[in-house]
Coordinates of C-alpha atoms in Angstrom, one line a residue:
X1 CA 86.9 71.7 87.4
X2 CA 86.9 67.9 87.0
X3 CA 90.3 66.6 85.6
X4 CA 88.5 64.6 83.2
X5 CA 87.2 67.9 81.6
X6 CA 91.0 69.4 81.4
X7 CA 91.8 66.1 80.0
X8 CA 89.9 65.7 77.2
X9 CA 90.9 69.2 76.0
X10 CA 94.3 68.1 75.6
X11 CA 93.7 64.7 74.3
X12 CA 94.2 65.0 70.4
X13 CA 96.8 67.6 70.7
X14 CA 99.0 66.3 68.2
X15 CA 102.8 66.4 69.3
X16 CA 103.8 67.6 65.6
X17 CA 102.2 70.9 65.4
X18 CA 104.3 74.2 65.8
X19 CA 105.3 75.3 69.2
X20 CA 103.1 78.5 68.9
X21 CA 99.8 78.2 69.0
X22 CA 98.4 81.9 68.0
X23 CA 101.6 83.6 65.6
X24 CA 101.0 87.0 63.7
X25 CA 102.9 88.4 61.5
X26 CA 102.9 92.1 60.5
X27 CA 99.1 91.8 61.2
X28 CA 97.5 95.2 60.4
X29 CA 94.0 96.5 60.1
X30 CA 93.1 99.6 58.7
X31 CA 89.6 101.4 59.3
X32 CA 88.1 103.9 56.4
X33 CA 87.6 106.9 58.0
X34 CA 83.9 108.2 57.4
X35 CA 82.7 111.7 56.6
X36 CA 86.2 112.9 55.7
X37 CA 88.0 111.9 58.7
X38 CA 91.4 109.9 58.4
X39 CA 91.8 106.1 58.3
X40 CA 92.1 104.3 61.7
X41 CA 94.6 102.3 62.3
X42 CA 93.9 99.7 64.7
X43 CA 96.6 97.4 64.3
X44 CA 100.1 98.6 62.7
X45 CA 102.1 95.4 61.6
X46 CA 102.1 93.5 64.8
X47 CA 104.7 90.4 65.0
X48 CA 103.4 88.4 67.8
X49 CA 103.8 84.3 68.6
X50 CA 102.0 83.0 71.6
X51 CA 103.6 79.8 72.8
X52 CA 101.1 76.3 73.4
X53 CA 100.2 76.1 77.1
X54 CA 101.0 79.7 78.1
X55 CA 98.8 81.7 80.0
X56 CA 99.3 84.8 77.9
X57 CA 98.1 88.4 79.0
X58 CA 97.6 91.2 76.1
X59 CA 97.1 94.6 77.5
X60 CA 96.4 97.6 76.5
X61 CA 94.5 101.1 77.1
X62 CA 91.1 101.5 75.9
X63 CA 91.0 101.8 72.2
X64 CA 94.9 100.0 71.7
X65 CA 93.5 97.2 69.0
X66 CA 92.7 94.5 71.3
X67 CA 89.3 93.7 70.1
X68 CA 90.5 94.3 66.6
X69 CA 93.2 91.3 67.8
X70 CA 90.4 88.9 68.8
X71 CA 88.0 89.3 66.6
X72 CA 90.2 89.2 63.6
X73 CA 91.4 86.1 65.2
X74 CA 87.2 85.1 65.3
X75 CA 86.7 86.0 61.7
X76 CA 84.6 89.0 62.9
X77 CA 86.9 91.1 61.5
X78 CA 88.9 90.9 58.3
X79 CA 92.3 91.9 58.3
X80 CA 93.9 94.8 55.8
X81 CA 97.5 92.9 55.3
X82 CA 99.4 90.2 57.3
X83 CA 99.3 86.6 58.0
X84 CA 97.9 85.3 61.5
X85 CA 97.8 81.2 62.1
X86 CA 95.9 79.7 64.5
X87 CA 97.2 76.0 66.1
X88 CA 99.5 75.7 62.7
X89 CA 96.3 77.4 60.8
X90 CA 96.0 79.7 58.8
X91 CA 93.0 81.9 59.6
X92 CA 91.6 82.4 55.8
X93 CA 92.7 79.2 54.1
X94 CA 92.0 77.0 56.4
X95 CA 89.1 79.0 58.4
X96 CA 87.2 75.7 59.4
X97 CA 90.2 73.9 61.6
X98 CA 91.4 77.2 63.0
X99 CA 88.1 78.1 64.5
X100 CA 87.7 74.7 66.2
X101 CA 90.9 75.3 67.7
X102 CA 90.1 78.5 69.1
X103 CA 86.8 79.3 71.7
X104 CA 86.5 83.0 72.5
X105 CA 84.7 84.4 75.7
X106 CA 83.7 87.5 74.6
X107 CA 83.4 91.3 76.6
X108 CA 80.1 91.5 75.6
X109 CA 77.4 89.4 77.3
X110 CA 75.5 87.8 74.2
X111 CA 73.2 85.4 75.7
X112 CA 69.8 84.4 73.9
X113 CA 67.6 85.6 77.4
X114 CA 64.8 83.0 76.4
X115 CA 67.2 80.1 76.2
X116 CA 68.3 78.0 79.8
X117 CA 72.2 77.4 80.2
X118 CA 71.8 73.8 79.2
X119 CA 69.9 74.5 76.1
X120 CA 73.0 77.1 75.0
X121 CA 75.1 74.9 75.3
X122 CA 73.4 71.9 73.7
X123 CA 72.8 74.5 70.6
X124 CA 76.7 76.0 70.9
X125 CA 77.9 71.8 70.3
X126 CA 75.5 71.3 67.4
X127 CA 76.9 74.5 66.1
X128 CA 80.4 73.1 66.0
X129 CA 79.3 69.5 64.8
X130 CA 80.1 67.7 68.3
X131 CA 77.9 64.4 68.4
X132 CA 76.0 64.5 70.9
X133 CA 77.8 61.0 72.5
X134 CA 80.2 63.4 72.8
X135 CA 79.2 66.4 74.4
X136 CA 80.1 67.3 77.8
X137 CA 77.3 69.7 78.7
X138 CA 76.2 68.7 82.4
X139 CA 79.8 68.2 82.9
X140 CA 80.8 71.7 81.5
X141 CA 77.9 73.5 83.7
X142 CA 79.0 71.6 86.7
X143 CA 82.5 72.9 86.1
X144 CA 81.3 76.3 86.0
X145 CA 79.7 76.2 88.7
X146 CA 75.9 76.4 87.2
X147 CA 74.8 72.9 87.6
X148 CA 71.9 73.8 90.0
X149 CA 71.3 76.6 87.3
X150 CA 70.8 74.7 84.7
X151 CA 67.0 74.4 83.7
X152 CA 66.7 78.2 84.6
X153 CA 66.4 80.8 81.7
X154 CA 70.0 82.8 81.0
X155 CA 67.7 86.2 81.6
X156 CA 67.5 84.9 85.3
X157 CA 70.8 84.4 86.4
X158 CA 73.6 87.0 87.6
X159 CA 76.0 89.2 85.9
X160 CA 78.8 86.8 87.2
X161 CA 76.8 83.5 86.4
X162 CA 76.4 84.8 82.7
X163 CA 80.2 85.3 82.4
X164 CA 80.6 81.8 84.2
X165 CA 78.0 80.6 80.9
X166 CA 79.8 82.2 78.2
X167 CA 83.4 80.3 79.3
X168 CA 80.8 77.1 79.5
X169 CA 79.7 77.9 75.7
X170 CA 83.5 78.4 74.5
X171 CA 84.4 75.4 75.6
X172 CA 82.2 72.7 73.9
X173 CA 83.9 71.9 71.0
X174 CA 87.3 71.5 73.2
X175 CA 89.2 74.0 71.9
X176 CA 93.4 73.7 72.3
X177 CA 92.8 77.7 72.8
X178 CA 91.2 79.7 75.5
X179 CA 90.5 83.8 74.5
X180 CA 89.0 85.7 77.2
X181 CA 88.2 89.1 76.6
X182 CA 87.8 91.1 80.4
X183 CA 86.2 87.8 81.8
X184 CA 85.7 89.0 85.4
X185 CA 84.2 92.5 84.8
X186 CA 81.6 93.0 86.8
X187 CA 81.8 89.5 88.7
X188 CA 82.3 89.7 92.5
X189 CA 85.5 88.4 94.8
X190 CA 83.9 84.7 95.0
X191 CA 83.3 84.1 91.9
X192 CA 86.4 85.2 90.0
X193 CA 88.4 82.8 92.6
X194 CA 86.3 80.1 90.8
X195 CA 86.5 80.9 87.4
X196 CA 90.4 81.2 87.7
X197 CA 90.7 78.0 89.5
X198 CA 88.9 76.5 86.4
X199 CA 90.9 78.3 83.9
X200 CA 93.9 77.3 85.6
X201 CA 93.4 74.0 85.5
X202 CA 92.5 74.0 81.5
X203 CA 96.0 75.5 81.6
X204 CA 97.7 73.1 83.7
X205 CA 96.5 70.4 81.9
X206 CA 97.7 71.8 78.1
X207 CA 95.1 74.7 76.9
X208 CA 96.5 77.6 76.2
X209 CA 95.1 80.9 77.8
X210 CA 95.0 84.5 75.5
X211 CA 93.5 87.1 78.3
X212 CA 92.4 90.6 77.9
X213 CA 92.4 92.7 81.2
X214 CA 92.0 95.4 83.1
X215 CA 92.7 94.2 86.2
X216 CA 96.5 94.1 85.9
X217 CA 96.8 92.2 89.1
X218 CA 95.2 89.6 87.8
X219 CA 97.4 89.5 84.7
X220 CA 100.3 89.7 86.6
X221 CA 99.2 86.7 89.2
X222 CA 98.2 84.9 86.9
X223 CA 100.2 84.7 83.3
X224 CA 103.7 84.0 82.5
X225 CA 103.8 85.8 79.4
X226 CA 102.8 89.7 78.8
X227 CA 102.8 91.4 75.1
X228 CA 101.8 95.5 75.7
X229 CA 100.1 97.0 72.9
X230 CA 99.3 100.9 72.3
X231 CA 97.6 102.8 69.7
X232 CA 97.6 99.5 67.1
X233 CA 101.8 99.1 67.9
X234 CA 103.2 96.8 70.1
X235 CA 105.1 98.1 72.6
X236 CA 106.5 95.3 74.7
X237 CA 106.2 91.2 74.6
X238 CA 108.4 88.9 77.0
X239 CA 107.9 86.8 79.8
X240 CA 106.3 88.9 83.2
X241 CA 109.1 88.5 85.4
X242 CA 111.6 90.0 83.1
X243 CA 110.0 92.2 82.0
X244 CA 109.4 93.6 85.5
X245 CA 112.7 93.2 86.2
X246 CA 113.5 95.8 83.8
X247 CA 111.7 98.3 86.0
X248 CA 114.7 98.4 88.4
X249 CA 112.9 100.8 91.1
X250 CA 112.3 100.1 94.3
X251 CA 110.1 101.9 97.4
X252 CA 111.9 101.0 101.3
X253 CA 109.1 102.3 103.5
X254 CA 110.8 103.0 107.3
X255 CA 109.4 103.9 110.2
X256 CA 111.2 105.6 113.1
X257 CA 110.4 105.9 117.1
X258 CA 111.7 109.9 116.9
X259 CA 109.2 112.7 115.7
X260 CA 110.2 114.2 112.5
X261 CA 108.6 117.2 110.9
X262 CA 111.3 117.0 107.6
X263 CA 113.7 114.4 106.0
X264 CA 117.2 114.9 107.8
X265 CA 119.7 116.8 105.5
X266 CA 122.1 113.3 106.2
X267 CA 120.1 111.1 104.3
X268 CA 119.5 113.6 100.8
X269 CA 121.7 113.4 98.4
X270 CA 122.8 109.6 97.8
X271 CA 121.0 108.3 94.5
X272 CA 117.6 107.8 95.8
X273 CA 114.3 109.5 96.2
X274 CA 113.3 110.3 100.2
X275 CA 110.6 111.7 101.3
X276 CA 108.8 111.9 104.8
X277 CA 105.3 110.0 105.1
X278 CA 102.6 110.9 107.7
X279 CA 103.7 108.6 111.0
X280 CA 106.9 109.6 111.1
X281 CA 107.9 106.6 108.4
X282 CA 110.2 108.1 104.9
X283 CA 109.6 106.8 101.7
X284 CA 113.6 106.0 99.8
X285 CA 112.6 104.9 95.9
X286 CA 115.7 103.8 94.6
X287 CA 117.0 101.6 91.8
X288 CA 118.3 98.2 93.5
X289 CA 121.2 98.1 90.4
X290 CA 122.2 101.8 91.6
X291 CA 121.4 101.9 95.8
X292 CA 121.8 98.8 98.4
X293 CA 119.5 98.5 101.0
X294 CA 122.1 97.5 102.8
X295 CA 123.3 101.5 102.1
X296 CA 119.9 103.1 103.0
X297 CA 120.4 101.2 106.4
X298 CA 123.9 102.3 107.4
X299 CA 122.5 105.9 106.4
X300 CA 119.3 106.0 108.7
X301 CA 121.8 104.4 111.7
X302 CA 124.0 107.2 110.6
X303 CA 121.5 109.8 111.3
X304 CA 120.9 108.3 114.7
X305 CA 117.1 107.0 114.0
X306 CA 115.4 104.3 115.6
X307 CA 114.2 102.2 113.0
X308 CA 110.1 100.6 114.5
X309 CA 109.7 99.0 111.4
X310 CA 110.2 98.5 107.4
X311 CA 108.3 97.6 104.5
X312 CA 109.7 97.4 100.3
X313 CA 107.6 97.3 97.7
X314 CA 108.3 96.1 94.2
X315 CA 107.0 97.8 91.0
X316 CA 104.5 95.9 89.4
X317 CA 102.5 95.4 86.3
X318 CA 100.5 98.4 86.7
X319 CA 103.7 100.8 86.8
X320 CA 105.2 98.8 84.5
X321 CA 102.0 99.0 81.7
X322 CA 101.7 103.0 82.6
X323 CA 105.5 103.6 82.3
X324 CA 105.8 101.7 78.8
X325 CA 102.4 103.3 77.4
X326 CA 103.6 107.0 78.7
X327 CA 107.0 106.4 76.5
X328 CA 105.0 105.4 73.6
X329 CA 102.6 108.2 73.7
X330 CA 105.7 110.6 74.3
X331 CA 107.5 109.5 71.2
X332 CA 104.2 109.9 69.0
X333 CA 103.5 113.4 69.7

């Protein structure tokens, strides 16, 4: 992405407005339940700020009340009780400004077929008012990615080109907020390098990032800030590296020169997990507060193994995300 793009998103960001640029407060949304069956509750009084300029992941299973987030943050939804503000405003009495400080990428691929990817976007900025000495269009598509695709009709182009054209449309009007809503489903290796390294940048130069994922890797890579949410609750919200440091678990992958057909009796018994691995290598998961490396080391010396070679692994998002919904569920049944 050009720097002049990332530039003129952060422009008129005025250096008054609160620190937090999306903040709920005991948001909930309640469902009628049809033909006789219960209410749904999608969100259940959710508290959550989102700083300006973070790159913030919210995840959640299938079915957790992250749409109902976003598009109550659209206005596609309305909200049963709470108060959500969007840049410093609020979502209902001030509707206009705090949807042309937000642009939302959408799951869905909602494209007009019949229209090219200059046209949408030409027809995106005239929905938001932008004067047309002011619209960025050629520059957006060239951003993207889709400048040599831009006389061709949306019906033409790739699954992974039309998700490059829906960031395009969500950024005309310059939005101080970027929502993306599983942005690389479906797009290969290549092209999800390139629409990160453009995302990033908006980042890096002041726009602030709200992502929904499945791809926990890429949440985990990518933002500094990670709010967990589970059947409408939320369940966790700090910044990523502490809130993986909480995990406190360990795996010390070693392998050995000598043939082993069970784990030595000398190395049970000492706080950790062992077990023995095909290729003569054993598997210690441990808590680093609890075991020392150091310890496993003396013990595998101890038991007079020759030691070929050694891996660790840290728990990461993914264990941490499936650890945090399990104990939610748990407590709910």
């Amino acid at each position: 992405m050009t720097a002049s793009i990332a530039q003129k998103q952060t422009d008129s960001i005025p250096q008054s407005l609160p620190d937090a640029a999306i903040e709920v407060k005991n948001l909930s949304k309640t469902y009628k339940g049809a033909f006789g069956q219960p209410e749904k509750h999608a969100l259940n009084d959710v508290s959550l700020s989102i700083p300006r300029g973070s790159f913030f992941a919210l995840l959640g299973p299938n079915g957790a009340g992250k749409s109902t987030f976003i598009n109550i943050l659209a206005g596609l939804v309305t909200k049963t009780s709470g108060d959500a503000n969007i840049w410093g405003y609020d979502i209902e009495r001030e509707m206009r400004a705090a949807r042309r400080s937000i642009g939302i990428v959408p799951q869905e691929l909602n494209l007009d077929p019949f229209f090219t990817p200059r046209e949408l976007l030409e027809v995106q900025a005239g929905l938001y008012g932008v004067p047309q000495n002011m619209r960025r269009t050629d520059e957006i598509l060239e951003a993207v990615g889709l400048a040599d695709k831009a006389k061709s009709y949306a019906r033409t182009l790739s699954g992974g080109m039309r998700r490059r054209l829906l960031v395009a449309k969500a950024m005309v009007h310059s939005p101080h907020i970027l929502v993306l809503d599983e942005p690389t489903a479906g797009v290969d290796i290549e092209l999800r390098m390139q629409l990160w390294d453009y995302v990033r940048e908006l980042n890096r130069m002041g726009t602030t990032v709200l992502l929904t994922t499945h791809y926990l890797e890429e949440a985990e890579e990518l933002c500094d800030k990670v709010a967990i949410i589970n059947h409408g609750r939320l369940v966790a919200c700090d910044e990523t590296k502490t809130l993986l440091s909480k995990m406190d678990a360990k795996e010390l992958i070693i392998a050995v020169s000598e043939e082993l057909s069970d784990v030595p009796e000398s190395l049970r018994g000492y706080g950790y997990n062992v077990t023995l691995l095909p290729g003569n290598r054993l598997s210690f998961q441990y808590s680093p507060s609890k075991v020392e490396i150091a310890k496993i080391l003396e013990l595998v010396h101890s038991a007079k193994l020759t030691i070929m070679d050694l891996t660790t692994e840290e728990s990461d998002l993914e264990d941490l995300f499936l650890r945090l919904t399990r104990e939610d569920n748990a407590q709910r049944s």
